[in-house]
mmCIF file of C-alpha atoms in Angstrom:
data_model
loop_
_atom_site.group_PDB
_atom_site.id
_atom_site.type_symbol
_atom_site.label_atom_id
_atom_site.label_comp_id
_atom_site.label_asym_id
_atom_site.label_seq_id
_atom_site.Cartn_x
_atom_site.Cartn_y
_atom_site.Cartn_z
ATOM 1 C CA UNK A 1 -15.778 29.305 64.014
ATOM 2 C CA UNK A 2 -16.836 30.925 60.723
ATOM 3 C CA UNK A 3 -15.019 34.116 61.570
ATOM 4 C CA UNK A 4 -11.738 32.078 61.792
ATOM 5 C CA UNK A 5 -12.503 30.330 58.529
ATOM 6 C CA UNK A 6 -13.100 33.645 56.750
ATOM 7 C CA UNK A 7 -9.945 35.123 58.369
ATOM 8 C CA UNK A 8 -7.782 32.166 57.127
ATOM 9 C CA UNK A 9 -9.320 32.330 53.656
ATOM 10 C CA UNK A 10 -8.653 36.083 53.369
ATOM 11 C CA UNK A 11 -5.032 35.545 54.514
ATOM 12 C CA UNK A 12 -4.532 32.689 51.962
ATOM 13 C CA UNK A 13 -5.955 34.793 49.124
ATOM 14 C CA UNK A 14 -3.941 37.824 50.065
ATOM 15 C CA UNK A 15 -0.799 35.708 50.295
ATOM 16 C CA UNK A 16 -1.470 34.102 46.936
ATOM 17 C CA UNK A 17 -2.061 37.535 45.278
ATOM 18 C CA UNK A 18 1.105 39.107 46.662
ATOM 19 C CA UNK A 19 3.150 36.017 45.602
ATOM 20 C CA UNK A 20 1.796 36.284 42.064
ATOM 21 C CA UNK A 21 2.380 40.048 41.921
ATOM 22 C CA UNK A 22 6.000 39.801 42.895
ATOM 23 C CA UNK A 23 6.574 36.710 40.869
ATOM 24 C CA UNK A 24 9.243 37.041 38.068
ATOM 25 C CA UNK A 25 7.171 34.914 35.706
ATOM 26 C CA UNK A 26 4.055 36.182 33.815
ATOM 27 C CA UNK A 27 0.737 35.233 35.367
ATOM 28 C CA UNK A 28 -2.922 36.202 35.258
ATOM 29 C CA UNK A 29 -2.796 38.269 38.467
ATOM 30 C CA UNK A 30 0.168 40.454 37.382
ATOM 31 C CA UNK A 31 -1.381 40.848 33.982
ATOM 32 C CA UNK A 32 -4.792 42.013 35.232
ATOM 33 C CA UNK A 33 -3.278 44.253 37.929
ATOM 34 C CA UNK A 34 -1.966 46.670 35.297
ATOM 35 C CA UNK A 35 -5.412 47.164 33.859
ATOM 36 C CA UNK A 36 -6.953 47.257 37.382
ATOM 37 C CA UNK A 37 -4.530 50.049 38.457
ATOM 38 C CA UNK A 38 -5.771 52.165 35.467
ATOM 39 C CA UNK A 39 -9.447 51.507 36.109
ATOM 40 C CA UNK A 40 -9.250 52.222 39.883
ATOM 41 C CA UNK A 41 -7.251 55.411 39.403
ATOM 42 C CA UNK A 42 -9.717 56.571 36.660
ATOM 43 C CA UNK A 43 -12.646 55.836 39.026
ATOM 44 C CA UNK A 44 -11.058 57.668 41.967
ATOM 45 C CA UNK A 45 -10.335 60.748 39.870
ATOM 46 C CA UNK A 46 -13.802 60.617 38.385
ATOM 47 C CA UNK A 47 -15.425 60.485 41.835
ATOM 48 C CA UNK A 48 -13.361 63.501 42.957
ATOM 49 C CA UNK A 49 -14.037 65.638 39.848
ATOM 50 C CA UNK A 50 -17.745 65.030 39.328
ATOM 51 C CA UNK A 51 -18.907 67.602 41.781
ATOM 52 C CA UNK A 52 -16.864 70.236 39.862
ATOM 53 C CA UNK A 53 -18.160 68.972 36.458
ATOM 54 C CA UNK A 54 -21.754 69.475 37.546
ATOM 55 C CA UNK A 55 -21.350 73.244 37.423
ATOM 56 C CA UNK A 56 -20.342 73.097 33.715
ATOM 57 C CA UNK A 57 -21.840 69.888 32.401
ATOM 58 C CA UNK A 58 -20.768 68.532 28.909
ATOM 59 C CA UNK A 59 -18.097 71.174 28.672
ATOM 60 C CA UNK A 60 -14.967 69.849 26.795
ATOM 61 C CA UNK A 61 -12.853 71.798 29.189
ATOM 62 C CA UNK A 62 -13.925 69.308 31.836
ATOM 63 C CA UNK A 63 -12.427 66.522 29.660
ATOM 64 C CA UNK A 64 -9.097 68.374 29.232
ATOM 65 C CA UNK A 65 -8.822 68.884 33.043
ATOM 66 C CA UNK A 66 -9.714 65.234 33.874
ATOM 67 C CA UNK A 67 -7.415 63.701 31.276
ATOM 68 C CA UNK A 68 -4.475 65.569 32.515
ATOM 69 C CA UNK A 69 -4.839 64.098 35.905
ATOM 70 C CA UNK A 70 -5.711 60.498 34.826
ATOM 71 C CA UNK A 71 -2.910 60.205 32.280
ATOM 72 C CA UNK A 72 -0.202 60.027 35.011
ATOM 73 C CA UNK A 73 -1.241 56.555 35.701
ATOM 74 C CA UNK A 74 0.741 55.675 32.595
ATOM 75 C CA UNK A 75 3.863 55.823 34.770
ATOM 76 C CA UNK A 76 2.558 53.102 37.045
ATOM 77 C CA UNK A 77 1.779 50.716 34.243
ATOM 78 C CA UNK A 78 5.144 51.653 32.554
ATOM 79 C CA UNK A 79 3.941 52.627 29.188
ATOM 80 C CA UNK A 80 5.383 55.627 27.338
ATOM 81 C CA UNK A 81 3.625 57.492 24.595
ATOM 82 C CA UNK A 82 5.244 59.329 21.787
ATOM 83 C CA UNK A 83 3.312 61.672 19.483
ATOM 84 C CA UNK A 84 4.444 62.455 16.028
ATOM 85 C CA UNK A 85 3.236 65.207 13.757
ATOM 86 C CA UNK A 86 1.137 66.680 16.659
ATOM 87 C CA UNK A 87 0.868 70.024 14.986
ATOM 88 C CA UNK A 88 -1.980 68.578 12.893
ATOM 89 C CA UNK A 89 -4.006 68.200 16.107
ATOM 90 C CA UNK A 90 -3.231 71.578 17.509
ATOM 91 C CA UNK A 91 -4.976 73.526 14.651
ATOM 92 C CA UNK A 92 -8.065 75.327 16.031
ATOM 93 C CA UNK A 93 -10.777 73.891 13.811
ATOM 94 C CA UNK A 94 -13.554 71.257 13.753
ATOM 95 C CA UNK A 95 -12.374 67.842 12.648
ATOM 96 C CA UNK A 96 -13.077 64.127 12.898
ATOM 97 C CA UNK A 97 -10.170 62.202 14.416
ATOM 98 C CA UNK A 98 -10.056 58.453 13.660
ATOM 99 C CA UNK A 99 -7.675 55.936 15.016
ATOM 100 C CA UNK A 100 -7.201 52.149 15.284
ATOM 101 C CA UNK A 101 -8.575 50.383 18.336
ATOM 102 C CA UNK A 102 -6.553 47.685 20.097
ATOM 103 C CA UNK A 103 -7.249 47.710 23.856
ATOM 104 C CA UNK A 104 -8.782 49.765 26.688
ATOM 105 C CA UNK A 105 -5.460 51.489 27.149
ATOM 106 C CA UNK A 106 -6.120 53.364 23.863
ATOM 107 C CA UNK A 107 -7.953 55.764 26.138
ATOM 108 C CA UNK A 108 -4.692 56.433 28.003
ATOM 109 C CA UNK A 109 -2.995 57.211 24.631
ATOM 110 C CA UNK A 110 -5.816 59.728 23.941
ATOM 111 C CA UNK A 111 -5.463 61.214 27.423
ATOM 112 C CA UNK A 112 -1.713 61.732 26.909
ATOM 113 C CA UNK A 113 -2.196 63.787 23.778
ATOM 114 C CA UNK A 114 -5.407 65.443 24.699
ATOM 115 C CA UNK A 115 -3.718 68.759 25.639
ATOM 116 C CA UNK A 116 -2.367 69.133 22.175
ATOM 117 C CA UNK A 117 -5.779 69.220 20.534
ATOM 118 C CA UNK A 118 -7.444 70.902 23.625
ATOM 119 C CA UNK A 119 -11.100 70.660 22.512
ATOM 120 C CA UNK A 120 -11.974 66.958 21.879
ATOM 121 C CA UNK A 121 -15.350 65.278 22.262
ATOM 122 C CA UNK A 122 -14.657 61.387 22.380
ATOM 123 C CA UNK A 123 -17.278 58.926 21.190
ATOM 124 C CA UNK A 124 -17.975 55.771 23.162
ATOM 125 C CA UNK A 125 -20.408 52.971 23.256
ATOM 126 C CA UNK A 126 -23.307 53.558 25.659
ATOM 127 C CA UNK A 127 -22.325 50.568 27.866
ATOM 128 C CA UNK A 128 -19.459 52.602 29.177
ATOM 129 C CA UNK A 129 -21.797 55.207 30.639
ATOM 130 C CA UNK A 130 -23.042 52.631 33.174
ATOM 131 C CA UNK A 131 -19.497 51.958 34.479
ATOM 132 C CA UNK A 132 -19.812 54.398 37.252
ATOM 133 C CA UNK A 133 -18.270 56.727 38.593
ATOM 134 C CA UNK A 134 -16.104 56.915 35.392
ATOM 135 C CA UNK A 135 -19.102 56.697 32.965
ATOM 136 C CA UNK A 136 -20.999 59.466 34.701
ATOM 137 C CA UNK A 137 -17.936 61.743 34.972
ATOM 138 C CA UNK A 138 -17.230 61.115 31.255
ATOM 139 C CA UNK A 139 -20.798 62.148 30.390
ATOM 140 C CA UNK A 140 -20.388 65.441 32.339
ATOM 141 C CA UNK A 141 -17.079 65.882 30.687
ATOM 142 C CA UNK A 142 -18.609 65.882 27.178
ATOM 143 C CA UNK A 143 -18.087 62.287 26.129
ATOM 144 C CA UNK A 144 -20.720 61.301 23.545
ATOM 145 C CA UNK A 145 -22.338 57.853 24.165
ATOM 146 C CA UNK A 146 -23.979 56.087 21.247
ATOM 147 C CA UNK A 147 -26.019 52.875 20.906
ATOM 148 C CA UNK A 148 -24.259 50.672 18.415
ATOM 149 C CA UNK A 149 -27.344 48.512 18.176
ATOM 150 C CA UNK A 150 -29.519 51.364 17.100
ATOM 151 C CA UNK A 151 -27.879 52.938 14.031
ATOM 152 C CA UNK A 152 -30.749 55.545 13.587
ATOM 153 C CA UNK A 153 -30.427 56.816 17.173
ATOM 154 C CA UNK A 154 -26.628 56.831 17.049
ATOM 155 C CA UNK A 155 -26.720 58.864 13.869
ATOM 156 C CA UNK A 156 -29.066 61.420 15.429
ATOM 157 C CA UNK A 157 -26.659 61.708 18.447
ATOM 158 C CA UNK A 158 -23.617 62.104 16.191
ATOM 159 C CA UNK A 159 -25.356 64.557 13.941
ATOM 160 C CA UNK A 160 -26.182 66.794 16.945
ATOM 161 C CA UNK A 161 -22.546 66.467 18.081
ATOM 162 C CA UNK A 162 -21.228 67.461 14.638
ATOM 163 C CA UNK A 163 -23.265 70.674 14.874
ATOM 164 C CA UNK A 164 -21.475 71.522 18.125
ATOM 165 C CA UNK A 165 -18.144 70.492 16.656
ATOM 166 C CA UNK A 166 -18.588 73.125 13.790
ATOM 167 C CA UNK A 167 -19.857 75.862 16.114
ATOM 168 C CA UNK A 168 -17.238 75.426 18.860
ATOM 169 C CA UNK A 169 -14.351 74.106 16.552
ATOM 170 C CA UNK A 170 -14.298 70.874 18.476
ATOM 171 C CA UNK A 171 -12.715 67.623 17.266
ATOM 172 C CA UNK A 172 -14.639 64.384 17.511
ATOM 173 C CA UNK A 173 -12.611 61.251 18.139
ATOM 174 C CA UNK A 174 -13.944 57.869 16.923
ATOM 175 C CA UNK A 175 -12.617 54.388 16.247
ATOM 176 C CA UNK A 176 -13.927 53.349 12.854
ATOM 177 C CA UNK A 177 -13.106 49.688 13.339
ATOM 178 C CA UNK A 178 -15.922 49.594 15.782
ATOM 179 C CA UNK A 179 -14.418 47.072 18.161
ATOM 180 C CA UNK A 180 -11.014 46.080 19.625
ATOM 181 C CA UNK A 181 -8.679 44.544 17.073
ATOM 182 C CA UNK A 182 -6.591 41.764 18.465
ATOM 183 C CA UNK A 183 -4.662 41.288 15.202
ATOM 184 C CA UNK A 184 -1.411 43.354 15.229
ATOM 185 C CA UNK A 185 -0.698 42.727 11.503
ATOM 186 C CA UNK A 186 -3.712 44.671 9.943
ATOM 187 C CA UNK A 187 -6.752 46.780 10.702
ATOM 188 C CA UNK A 188 -10.426 45.665 10.760
ATOM 189 C CA UNK A 189 -12.795 46.885 8.014
ATOM 190 C CA UNK A 190 -13.945 50.494 8.795
ATOM 191 C CA UNK A 191 -17.576 51.409 9.421
ATOM 192 C CA UNK A 192 -19.016 54.427 7.661
ATOM 193 C CA UNK A 193 -20.237 56.441 10.760
ATOM 194 C CA UNK A 194 -17.153 58.758 11.145
ATOM 195 C CA UNK A 195 -17.048 59.396 7.386
ATOM 196 C CA UNK A 196 -20.720 60.281 7.282
ATOM 197 C CA UNK A 197 -20.220 62.815 10.046
ATOM 198 C CA UNK A 198 -17.060 64.377 8.369
ATOM 199 C CA UNK A 199 -18.740 64.760 5.000
ATOM 200 C CA UNK A 200 -22.029 66.053 6.530
ATOM 201 C CA UNK A 201 -20.155 68.682 8.479
ATOM 202 C CA UNK A 202 -17.654 69.337 5.634
ATOM 203 C CA UNK A 203 -14.683 68.976 8.105
ATOM 204 C CA UNK A 204 -11.325 67.227 7.608
ATOM 205 C CA UNK A 205 -10.657 63.718 8.822
ATOM 206 C CA UNK A 206 -7.385 63.402 10.883
ATOM 207 C CA UNK A 207 -6.101 59.801 10.929
ATOM 208 C CA UNK A 208 -3.984 58.806 14.053
ATOM 209 C CA UNK A 209 -2.139 55.611 13.940
ATOM 210 C CA UNK A 210 -1.338 53.852 17.241
ATOM 211 C CA UNK A 211 1.603 51.407 16.904
ATOM 212 C CA UNK A 212 0.809 47.758 17.968
ATOM 213 C CA UNK A 213 1.066 47.043 21.694
ATOM 214 C CA UNK A 214 3.894 44.532 21.335
ATOM 215 C CA UNK A 215 4.298 44.596 25.074
ATOM 216 C CA UNK A 216 0.872 43.068 25.782
ATOM 217 C CA UNK A 217 0.344 39.353 25.206
ATOM 218 C CA UNK A 218 -3.154 38.341 26.370
ATOM 219 C CA UNK A 219 -2.623 34.566 25.699
ATOM 220 C CA UNK A 220 0.489 34.433 27.813
ATOM 221 C CA UNK A 221 -0.541 37.008 30.430
ATOM 222 C CA UNK A 222 2.249 39.341 29.682
ATOM 223 C CA UNK A 223 2.167 43.052 30.173
ATOM 224 C CA UNK A 224 5.706 44.418 30.037
ATOM 225 C CA UNK A 225 6.922 47.962 30.117
ATOM 226 C CA UNK A 226 6.871 49.480 26.638
ATOM 227 C CA UNK A 227 6.201 52.370 24.388
ATOM 228 C CA UNK A 228 3.582 53.298 21.863
ATOM 229 C CA UNK A 229 3.854 55.764 18.976
ATOM 230 C CA UNK A 230 0.836 57.858 17.925
ATOM 231 C CA UNK A 231 1.464 58.956 14.433
ATOM 232 C CA UNK A 232 -0.841 61.852 13.136
ATOM 233 C CA UNK A 233 -1.268 61.662 9.391
ATOM 234 C CA UNK A 234 -2.066 64.667 7.175
ATOM 235 C CA UNK A 235 -5.653 65.799 7.290
ATOM 236 C CA UNK A 236 -7.895 64.507 4.540
ATOM 237 C CA UNK A 237 -10.334 67.189 3.281
ATOM 238 C CA UNK A 238 -14.070 66.454 2.763
ATOM 239 C CA UNK A 239 -15.065 69.816 1.360
ATOM 240 C CA UNK A 240 -17.321 69.442 -1.610
ATOM 241 C CA UNK A 241 -17.880 65.743 -1.036
ATOM 242 C CA UNK A 242 -21.364 64.265 -0.723
ATOM 243 C CA UNK A 243 -22.863 61.159 0.903
ATOM 244 C CA UNK A 244 -22.423 59.368 -2.429
ATOM 245 C CA UNK A 245 -18.692 59.763 -2.025
ATOM 246 C CA UNK A 246 -18.523 58.178 1.546
ATOM 247 C CA UNK A 247 -17.902 54.562 0.477
ATOM 248 C CA UNK A 248 -14.931 55.624 -1.694
ATOM 249 C CA UNK A 249 -13.652 58.028 0.932
ATOM 250 C CA UNK A 250 -13.831 55.290 3.578
ATOM 251 C CA UNK A 251 -11.786 52.811 1.462
ATOM 252 C CA UNK A 252 -9.257 55.461 0.545
ATOM 253 C CA UNK A 253 -8.735 56.499 4.219
ATOM 254 C CA UNK A 254 -8.500 52.796 5.248
ATOM 255 C CA UNK A 255 -5.789 52.150 2.662
ATOM 256 C CA UNK A 256 -3.793 55.155 3.789
ATOM 257 C CA UNK A 257 -4.044 54.080 7.435
ATOM 258 C CA UNK A 258 -3.167 50.463 6.583
ATOM 259 C CA UNK A 259 -0.050 51.449 4.922
ATOM 260 C CA UNK A 260 0.965 53.822 7.692
ATOM 261 C CA UNK A 261 0.114 51.140 10.282
ATOM 262 C CA UNK A 262 2.285 48.568 8.631
ATOM 263 C CA UNK A 263 5.164 50.932 8.300
ATOM 264 C CA UNK A 264 4.910 51.877 11.922
ATOM 265 C CA UNK A 265 4.655 48.250 12.978
ATOM 266 C CA UNK A 266 7.738 47.323 11.070
ATOM 267 C CA UNK A 267 9.700 50.179 12.709
ATOM 268 C CA UNK A 268 8.532 49.206 16.251
ATOM 269 C CA UNK A 269 8.826 45.428 15.963
ATOM 270 C CA UNK A 270 12.244 45.484 14.262
ATOM 271 C CA UNK A 271 13.757 46.884 17.468
ATOM 272 C CA UNK A 272 12.581 43.800 19.486
ATOM 273 C CA UNK A 273 14.789 40.806 20.271
ATOM 274 C CA UNK A 274 14.007 37.744 17.976
ATOM 275 C CA UNK A 275 12.488 35.885 20.916
ATOM 276 C CA UNK A 276 10.089 38.595 22.152
ATOM 277 C CA UNK A 277 6.771 36.918 23.050
ATOM 278 C CA UNK A 278 4.440 38.717 20.608
ATOM 279 C CA UNK A 279 0.758 37.756 20.335
ATOM 280 C CA UNK A 280 0.224 34.778 18.051
ATOM 281 C CA UNK A 281 3.723 33.407 18.739
ATOM 282 C CA UNK A 282 4.050 30.037 20.437
#
């Protein structure tokens, strides 16, 4: 008897999911499926690549190889990425890349331009490490995991990473907002970590602005096809600066990025129809 009940239940659930997926109106299932496709693909690729990464653990070349495979899922979720002023990233030198943080698909944006910078070590919160198999593969690929709740330990980890950055001319990528920003009109206040590293290592800061994800509306379960612009700003030197200069440097960089973000937002949003369902609209 129970086997029949389970069978009927599974058929009912499967029918409901398929109906939602093929529905023309936005719904929770369709919305989450876009993210799920990305997570599943990243996990499958990670599982396949891990045995190869074991032979050269924490090598940034592993990251480059993995990202070039995972990035193709972008076509399935129908998001296009456009890089501007990419020559800034292509210079062979150590640097600290900072960008605004909106969603988990920021990672896909990084993956789509990873080949331009070639040698990148991304920084992520330690909780991501436990999302296996992706977390373990990311660790073997050179991703640096830090504990945000332990600033002293996080600083030690980043200091060791900065030494490798200088020696191997590797770029470290961080999100100075510290958490995802759901507000498409402005950036969250920056934290000092990225600026401390740049000044300590005397390497330039490369701001990368990601245009607002106008095609995602979490309140209305909308994830349309769309495009995002990744605008590289000119490098900001830190040579000669000391730790006393960090607060002023942080504020100056935030102001530069705020202005660039607003200009980019205006450009992207002006092309949308008046009734486009942006986040925050009723």
